[in-house]
């Protein structure tokens, strides 16, 4: 059964033909602006809600929900209609409420340090499956208003290209989120970055760089063999020229691997010409990658070294480590086999 979030407004109007015209607004506003499920729009007659429930069904079933950081971080494991599982993380801060969404069940990119990559690929998600993650989180965030959506959960958004584009369009047009509030993180699929640039969608692009020499990056991010740093740089340059939007590089700091003076020089040399902002993420532990994350002292030293080299840099605050909800720790899927979710919240 389709998701209500896959309907355009015109399609909804067609579906409601015969009902008073204002029903379209009631349902549309309820879904997109007030974060309601149609079953909970109490201004609708019961018969209409029942009809809707027969024709449209939520695509996500909660298989588990865990919170940490004193309630400020919530991770859901959702089961999909075919049994595949995905994860979504809601993070509330003083100044914003962010949801981190998945675009695929698993991921085919195989980055060595990432739990999703270690588990392999199951399938692409549909538009409804991606959008519903946003609205489950928005409901849970109430009375705070969900303000930011980051495509940094399971999967590679640009490998599920058309779905990612449509989700951004919907969140912008129907929900009113702008480029500052929509961030897509990509492992660096160079031709897809260029395709995305020409679409004129309102979004901020974050590229997961992690190494600025091909030898190290080949080890960390296997896709680098296909689109090496020189090719990626061209795509990033094209992105800047087409969109005039700030680009950011993500860099998971790994002890002795990419937190050295040499790495600082290489990264600064790569980021500066692109005027890229660097976001440092202390590496989060995953079962399949034994090298540790950099110590807090080395993270600080690396940040300072980049500042000295004229690079704009921030350190990402880690959220949800105790419930395996932090960057790179999402692994509800192992090639279709479901791993039990460990309840390790405090
Ligand atoms: N596939 C996309 C988006 C999902 S991953 C991408 O790779 O960009 C979201 C971010 O988490 C990426 O920057 C990724 O490199 C980072 N990440 C993956 N594993 C991590 C880990 N173990 N510790 C810290 N960050 C990690
Ligand atoms: Fe996939 Fe991103 Fe993880 Fe790499 S870091 S395996 S691209 S989810």
Short mmCIF file of N, CA, C and O in Angstrom, two decimals, residues 71-144:
data_model
loop_
_atom_site.label_atom_id
_atom_site.label_comp_id
_atom_site.label_asym_id
_atom_site.label_seq_id
_atom_site.Cartn_x
_atom_site.Cartn_y
_atom_site.Cartn_z
N UNK A 71 17.56 11.83 27.22
CA UNK A 71 16.34 12.03 26.44
C UNK A 71 16.52 12.91 25.21
O UNK A 71 15.59 13.08 24.42
N UNK A 72 17.72 13.47 25.02
CA UNK A 72 17.91 14.39 23.90
C UNK A 72 18.18 13.66 22.58
O UNK A 72 18.09 14.25 21.50
N UNK A 73 18.50 12.38 22.64
CA UNK A 73 18.74 11.59 21.42
C UNK A 73 17.83 10.36 21.45
O UNK A 73 17.76 9.65 22.44
N UNK A 74 17.13 10.15 20.34
CA UNK A 74 16.29 8.96 20.22
C UNK A 74 16.66 8.24 18.95
O UNK A 74 16.80 8.86 17.89
N UNK A 75 16.82 6.93 19.04
CA UNK A 75 17.06 6.14 17.83
C UNK A 75 15.92 5.14 17.66
O UNK A 75 15.54 4.47 18.61
N UNK A 76 15.40 5.11 16.45
CA UNK A 76 14.39 4.10 16.11
C UNK A 76 14.98 3.08 15.16
O UNK A 76 15.74 3.43 14.25
N UNK A 77 14.57 1.84 15.35
CA UNK A 77 14.78 0.83 14.32
C UNK A 77 13.39 0.60 13.74
O UNK A 77 12.44 0.32 14.47
N UNK A 78 13.27 0.77 12.44
CA UNK A 78 12.00 0.56 11.76
C UNK A 78 12.06 -0.71 10.93
O UNK A 78 13.06 -0.95 10.23
N UNK A 79 10.97 -1.47 10.96
CA UNK A 79 10.86 -2.62 10.07
C UNK A 79 10.00 -2.22 8.89
O UNK A 79 8.95 -1.60 9.07
N UNK A 80 10.44 -2.56 7.69
CA UNK A 80 9.70 -2.21 6.48
C UNK A 80 8.83 -3.39 6.05
O UNK A 80 8.95 -4.49 6.60
N UNK A 81 8.00 -3.17 5.02
CA UNK A 81 7.01 -4.20 4.67
C UNK A 81 7.64 -5.55 4.33
O UNK A 81 7.04 -6.60 4.53
N UNK A 82 8.87 -5.53 3.80
CA UNK A 82 9.50 -6.79 3.40
C UNK A 82 10.45 -7.33 4.46
O UNK A 82 11.23 -8.25 4.20
N UNK A 83 10.42 -6.73 5.65
CA UNK A 83 11.26 -7.22 6.73
C UNK A 83 12.61 -6.52 6.83
O UNK A 83 13.33 -6.70 7.82
N UNK A 84 12.98 -5.73 5.82
CA UNK A 84 14.25 -4.98 5.91
C UNK A 84 14.13 -4.00 7.07
O UNK A 84 13.03 -3.56 7.41
N UNK A 85 15.27 -3.67 7.68
CA UNK A 85 15.23 -2.73 8.79
C UNK A 85 16.16 -1.55 8.54
O UNK A 85 17.20 -1.69 7.88
N UNK A 86 15.76 -0.42 9.07
CA UNK A 86 16.55 0.81 8.93
C UNK A 86 16.56 1.55 10.27
O UNK A 86 15.78 1.23 11.15
N UNK A 87 17.41 2.56 10.34
CA UNK A 87 17.48 3.32 11.59
C UNK A 87 17.38 4.82 11.32
O UNK A 87 17.82 5.31 10.27
N UNK A 88 16.82 5.51 12.28
CA UNK A 88 16.61 6.96 12.21
C UNK A 88 16.96 7.53 13.57
O UNK A 88 16.65 6.92 14.59
N UNK A 89 17.61 8.69 13.59
CA UNK A 89 18.03 9.27 14.87
C UNK A 89 17.53 10.71 14.99
O UNK A 89 17.72 11.52 14.07
N UNK A 90 16.89 11.01 16.12
CA UNK A 90 16.42 12.37 16.40
C UNK A 90 17.33 12.98 17.46
O UNK A 90 17.59 12.35 18.48
N UNK A 91 17.81 14.19 17.19
CA UNK A 91 18.69 14.86 18.15
C UNK A 91 18.15 16.24 18.46
O UNK A 91 17.97 17.06 17.56
N UNK A 92 17.88 16.50 19.75
CA UNK A 92 17.40 17.83 20.09
C UNK A 92 18.54 18.62 20.75
O UNK A 92 19.27 18.11 21.59
N UNK A 93 18.69 19.85 20.29
CA UNK A 93 19.70 20.76 20.82
C UNK A 93 18.97 22.01 21.31
O UNK A 93 17.77 22.17 21.06
N UNK A 94 19.71 22.92 21.96
CA UNK A 94 19.06 24.15 22.42
C UNK A 94 18.48 24.95 21.27
O UNK A 94 17.39 25.50 21.36
N UNK A 95 19.23 24.99 20.17
CA UNK A 95 18.86 25.89 19.09
C UNK A 95 18.23 25.20 17.88
O UNK A 95 17.84 25.87 16.92
N UNK A 96 18.17 23.87 17.87
CA UNK A 96 17.59 23.20 16.72
C UNK A 96 17.20 21.76 17.05
O UNK A 96 17.65 21.22 18.07
N UNK A 97 16.36 21.21 16.22
CA UNK A 97 15.95 19.80 16.37
C UNK A 97 16.23 19.13 15.03
O UNK A 97 15.69 19.53 14.00
N UNK A 98 17.10 18.14 15.06
CA UNK A 98 17.59 17.55 13.82
C UNK A 98 17.22 16.08 13.73
O UNK A 98 17.37 15.35 14.71
N UNK A 99 16.79 15.64 12.56
CA UNK A 99 16.61 14.21 12.36
C UNK A 99 17.62 13.74 11.32
O UNK A 99 17.89 14.40 10.32
N UNK A 100 18.22 12.58 11.61
CA UNK A 100 19.20 11.97 10.71
C UNK A 100 18.50 10.77 10.06
O UNK A 100 18.09 9.84 10.76
N UNK A 101 18.33 10.81 8.75
CA UNK A 101 17.50 9.80 8.08
C UNK A 101 18.32 8.88 7.19
O UNK A 101 19.39 9.25 6.69
N UNK A 102 17.77 7.71 6.95
CA UNK A 102 18.40 6.72 6.07
C UNK A 102 17.76 6.78 4.68
O UNK A 102 16.55 7.05 4.56
N UNK A 103 18.56 6.52 3.67
CA UNK A 103 18.03 6.48 2.30
C UNK A 103 18.10 5.08 1.70
O UNK A 103 17.54 4.83 0.64
N UNK A 104 18.83 4.20 2.37
CA UNK A 104 18.92 2.82 1.92
C UNK A 104 18.89 1.91 3.15
O UNK A 104 19.28 2.34 4.24
N UNK A 105 18.44 0.68 2.97
CA UNK A 105 18.63 -0.33 4.01
C UNK A 105 20.01 -0.90 3.74
O UNK A 105 20.23 -1.54 2.72
N UNK A 106 20.97 -0.60 4.62
CA UNK A 106 22.35 -0.98 4.39
C UNK A 106 23.04 -0.01 3.43
O UNK A 106 22.51 1.07 3.15
N UNK A 107 24.21 -0.40 2.96
CA UNK A 107 24.96 0.45 2.03
C UNK A 107 25.95 -0.42 1.28
O UNK A 107 26.56 -1.32 1.85
N UNK A 108 26.09 -0.12 -0.01
CA UNK A 108 26.96 -0.95 -0.84
C UNK A 108 28.39 -0.42 -0.93
O UNK A 108 29.24 -1.01 -1.59
N UNK A 109 28.67 0.71 -0.26
CA UNK A 109 29.95 1.38 -0.48
C UNK A 109 31.11 0.78 0.32
O UNK A 109 32.27 1.01 0.00
N UNK A 110 30.79 0.05 1.36
CA UNK A 110 31.82 -0.71 2.05
C UNK A 110 32.94 0.07 2.73
O UNK A 110 34.06 -0.43 2.82
N UNK A 111 32.66 1.27 3.21
CA UNK A 111 33.71 2.01 3.92
C UNK A 111 34.11 1.21 5.16
O UNK A 111 33.26 0.72 5.91
N UNK A 112 35.42 1.09 5.36
CA UNK A 112 35.91 0.12 6.34
C UNK A 112 35.51 0.45 7.77
O UNK A 112 35.30 -0.45 8.57
N UNK A 113 35.39 1.73 8.09
CA UNK A 113 35.19 2.16 9.49
C UNK A 113 33.73 2.35 9.84
O UNK A 113 33.39 2.80 10.93
N UNK A 114 32.81 2.04 8.91
CA UNK A 114 31.39 2.35 9.09
C UNK A 114 30.58 1.06 9.28
O UNK A 114 30.67 0.13 8.48
N UNK A 115 29.77 1.04 10.34
CA UNK A 115 29.01 -0.18 10.65
C UNK A 115 28.00 -0.50 9.54
O UNK A 115 27.75 -1.67 9.24
N UNK A 116 27.44 0.53 8.92
CA UNK A 116 26.48 0.28 7.83
C UNK A 116 27.20 -0.38 6.66
O UNK A 116 26.72 -1.35 6.07
N UNK A 117 28.37 0.15 6.34
CA UNK A 117 29.17 -0.42 5.25
C UNK A 117 29.59 -1.84 5.55
O UNK A 117 29.60 -2.71 4.68
N UNK A 118 29.93 -2.09 6.79
CA UNK A 118 30.36 -3.44 7.18
C UNK A 118 29.23 -4.46 7.01
O UNK A 118 29.46 -5.63 6.73
N UNK A 119 27.99 -3.99 7.16
CA UNK A 119 26.84 -4.91 7.10
C UNK A 119 26.38 -5.20 5.67
O UNK A 119 25.65 -6.15 5.44
N UNK A 120 26.74 -4.37 4.72
CA UNK A 120 26.35 -4.62 3.33
C UNK A 120 25.01 -4.00 2.96
O UNK A 120 24.37 -3.34 3.78
N UNK A 121 24.61 -4.23 1.71
CA UNK A 121 23.45 -3.54 1.14
C UNK A 121 22.23 -4.46 1.09
O UNK A 121 22.37 -5.63 0.71
N UNK A 122 21.07 -3.95 1.45
CA UNK A 122 19.84 -4.71 1.28
C UNK A 122 19.01 -4.15 0.14
O UNK A 122 18.76 -4.83 -0.85
N UNK A 123 18.60 -2.87 0.25
CA UNK A 123 17.86 -2.28 -0.87
C UNK A 123 17.71 -0.77 -0.71
O UNK A 123 17.96 -0.22 0.37
N UNK A 124 17.26 -0.13 -1.79
CA UNK A 124 16.95 1.30 -1.75
C UNK A 124 15.64 1.50 -1.00
O UNK A 124 14.76 0.64 -1.04
N UNK A 125 15.47 2.66 -0.38
CA UNK A 125 14.19 3.00 0.22
C UNK A 125 13.35 3.78 -0.79
O UNK A 125 13.87 4.40 -1.72
N UNK A 126 12.03 3.76 -0.57
CA UNK A 126 11.12 4.53 -1.42
C UNK A 126 10.99 5.95 -0.85
O UNK A 126 11.39 6.21 0.29
N UNK A 127 10.38 6.83 -1.63
CA UNK A 127 10.15 8.22 -1.17
C UNK A 127 9.35 8.21 0.14
O UNK A 127 9.69 8.91 1.10
N UNK A 128 8.30 7.40 0.18
CA UNK A 128 7.46 7.35 1.39
C UNK A 128 8.26 6.86 2.60
O UNK A 128 8.13 7.40 3.71
N UNK A 129 9.09 5.86 2.39
CA UNK A 129 9.87 5.32 3.51
C UNK A 129 10.87 6.35 4.05
O UNK A 129 11.15 6.39 5.24
N UNK A 130 11.41 7.17 3.16
CA UNK A 130 12.35 8.20 3.63
C UNK A 130 11.58 9.33 4.32
O UNK A 130 11.93 9.76 5.43
N UNK A 131 10.52 9.80 3.68
CA UNK A 131 9.77 10.93 4.27
C UNK A 131 9.14 10.57 5.61
O UNK A 131 9.11 11.39 6.53
N UNK A 132 8.63 9.37 5.72
CA UNK A 132 7.96 9.02 6.98
C UNK A 132 8.93 9.05 8.17
O UNK A 132 8.52 9.33 9.29
N UNK A 133 10.20 8.79 7.92
CA UNK A 133 11.18 8.90 9.02
C UNK A 133 11.17 10.32 9.58
O UNK A 133 11.24 10.54 10.79
N UNK A 134 11.08 11.30 8.68
CA UNK A 134 11.07 12.70 9.10
C UNK A 134 9.85 12.98 9.98
O UNK A 134 9.95 13.63 11.02
N UNK A 135 8.70 12.43 9.58
CA UNK A 135 7.47 12.79 10.30
C UNK A 135 7.29 12.00 11.60
O UNK A 135 6.72 12.53 12.55
N UNK A 136 7.81 10.79 11.66
CA UNK A 136 7.80 10.08 12.96
C UNK A 136 8.64 10.90 13.95
O UNK A 136 8.25 11.13 15.09
N UNK A 137 9.79 11.36 13.48
CA UNK A 137 10.67 12.15 14.35
C UNK A 137 10.02 13.47 14.73
O UNK A 137 10.09 13.91 15.88
N UNK A 138 9.36 14.11 13.77
CA UNK A 138 8.71 15.40 14.04
C UNK A 138 7.63 15.23 15.12
O UNK A 138 7.49 16.08 16.01
N UNK A 139 6.90 14.14 15.05
CA UNK A 139 5.85 13.90 16.07
C UNK A 139 6.48 13.70 17.44
O UNK A 139 6.01 14.22 18.45
N UNK A 140 7.58 12.95 17.45
CA UNK A 140 8.24 12.69 18.74
C UNK A 140 8.86 13.95 19.31
O UNK A 140 9.01 14.08 20.52
N UNK A 141 9.25 14.88 18.44
CA UNK A 141 9.93 16.10 18.90
C UNK A 141 8.97 17.10 19.52
O UNK A 141 9.38 17.97 20.29
N UNK A 142 7.69 17.01 19.20
CA UNK A 142 6.71 17.98 19.68
C UNK A 142 6.77 18.10 21.21
O UNK A 142 7.02 17.09 21.88
N UNK A 143 6.62 19.28 21.77
CA UNK A 143 6.20 20.53 21.13
C UNK A 143 7.31 21.28 20.41
O UNK A 143 7.05 22.30 19.80
N UNK A 144 8.56 20.78 20.48
CA UNK A 144 9.61 21.44 19.69
C UNK A 144 9.32 21.17 18.22
O UNK A 144 8.80 20.10 17.86
#
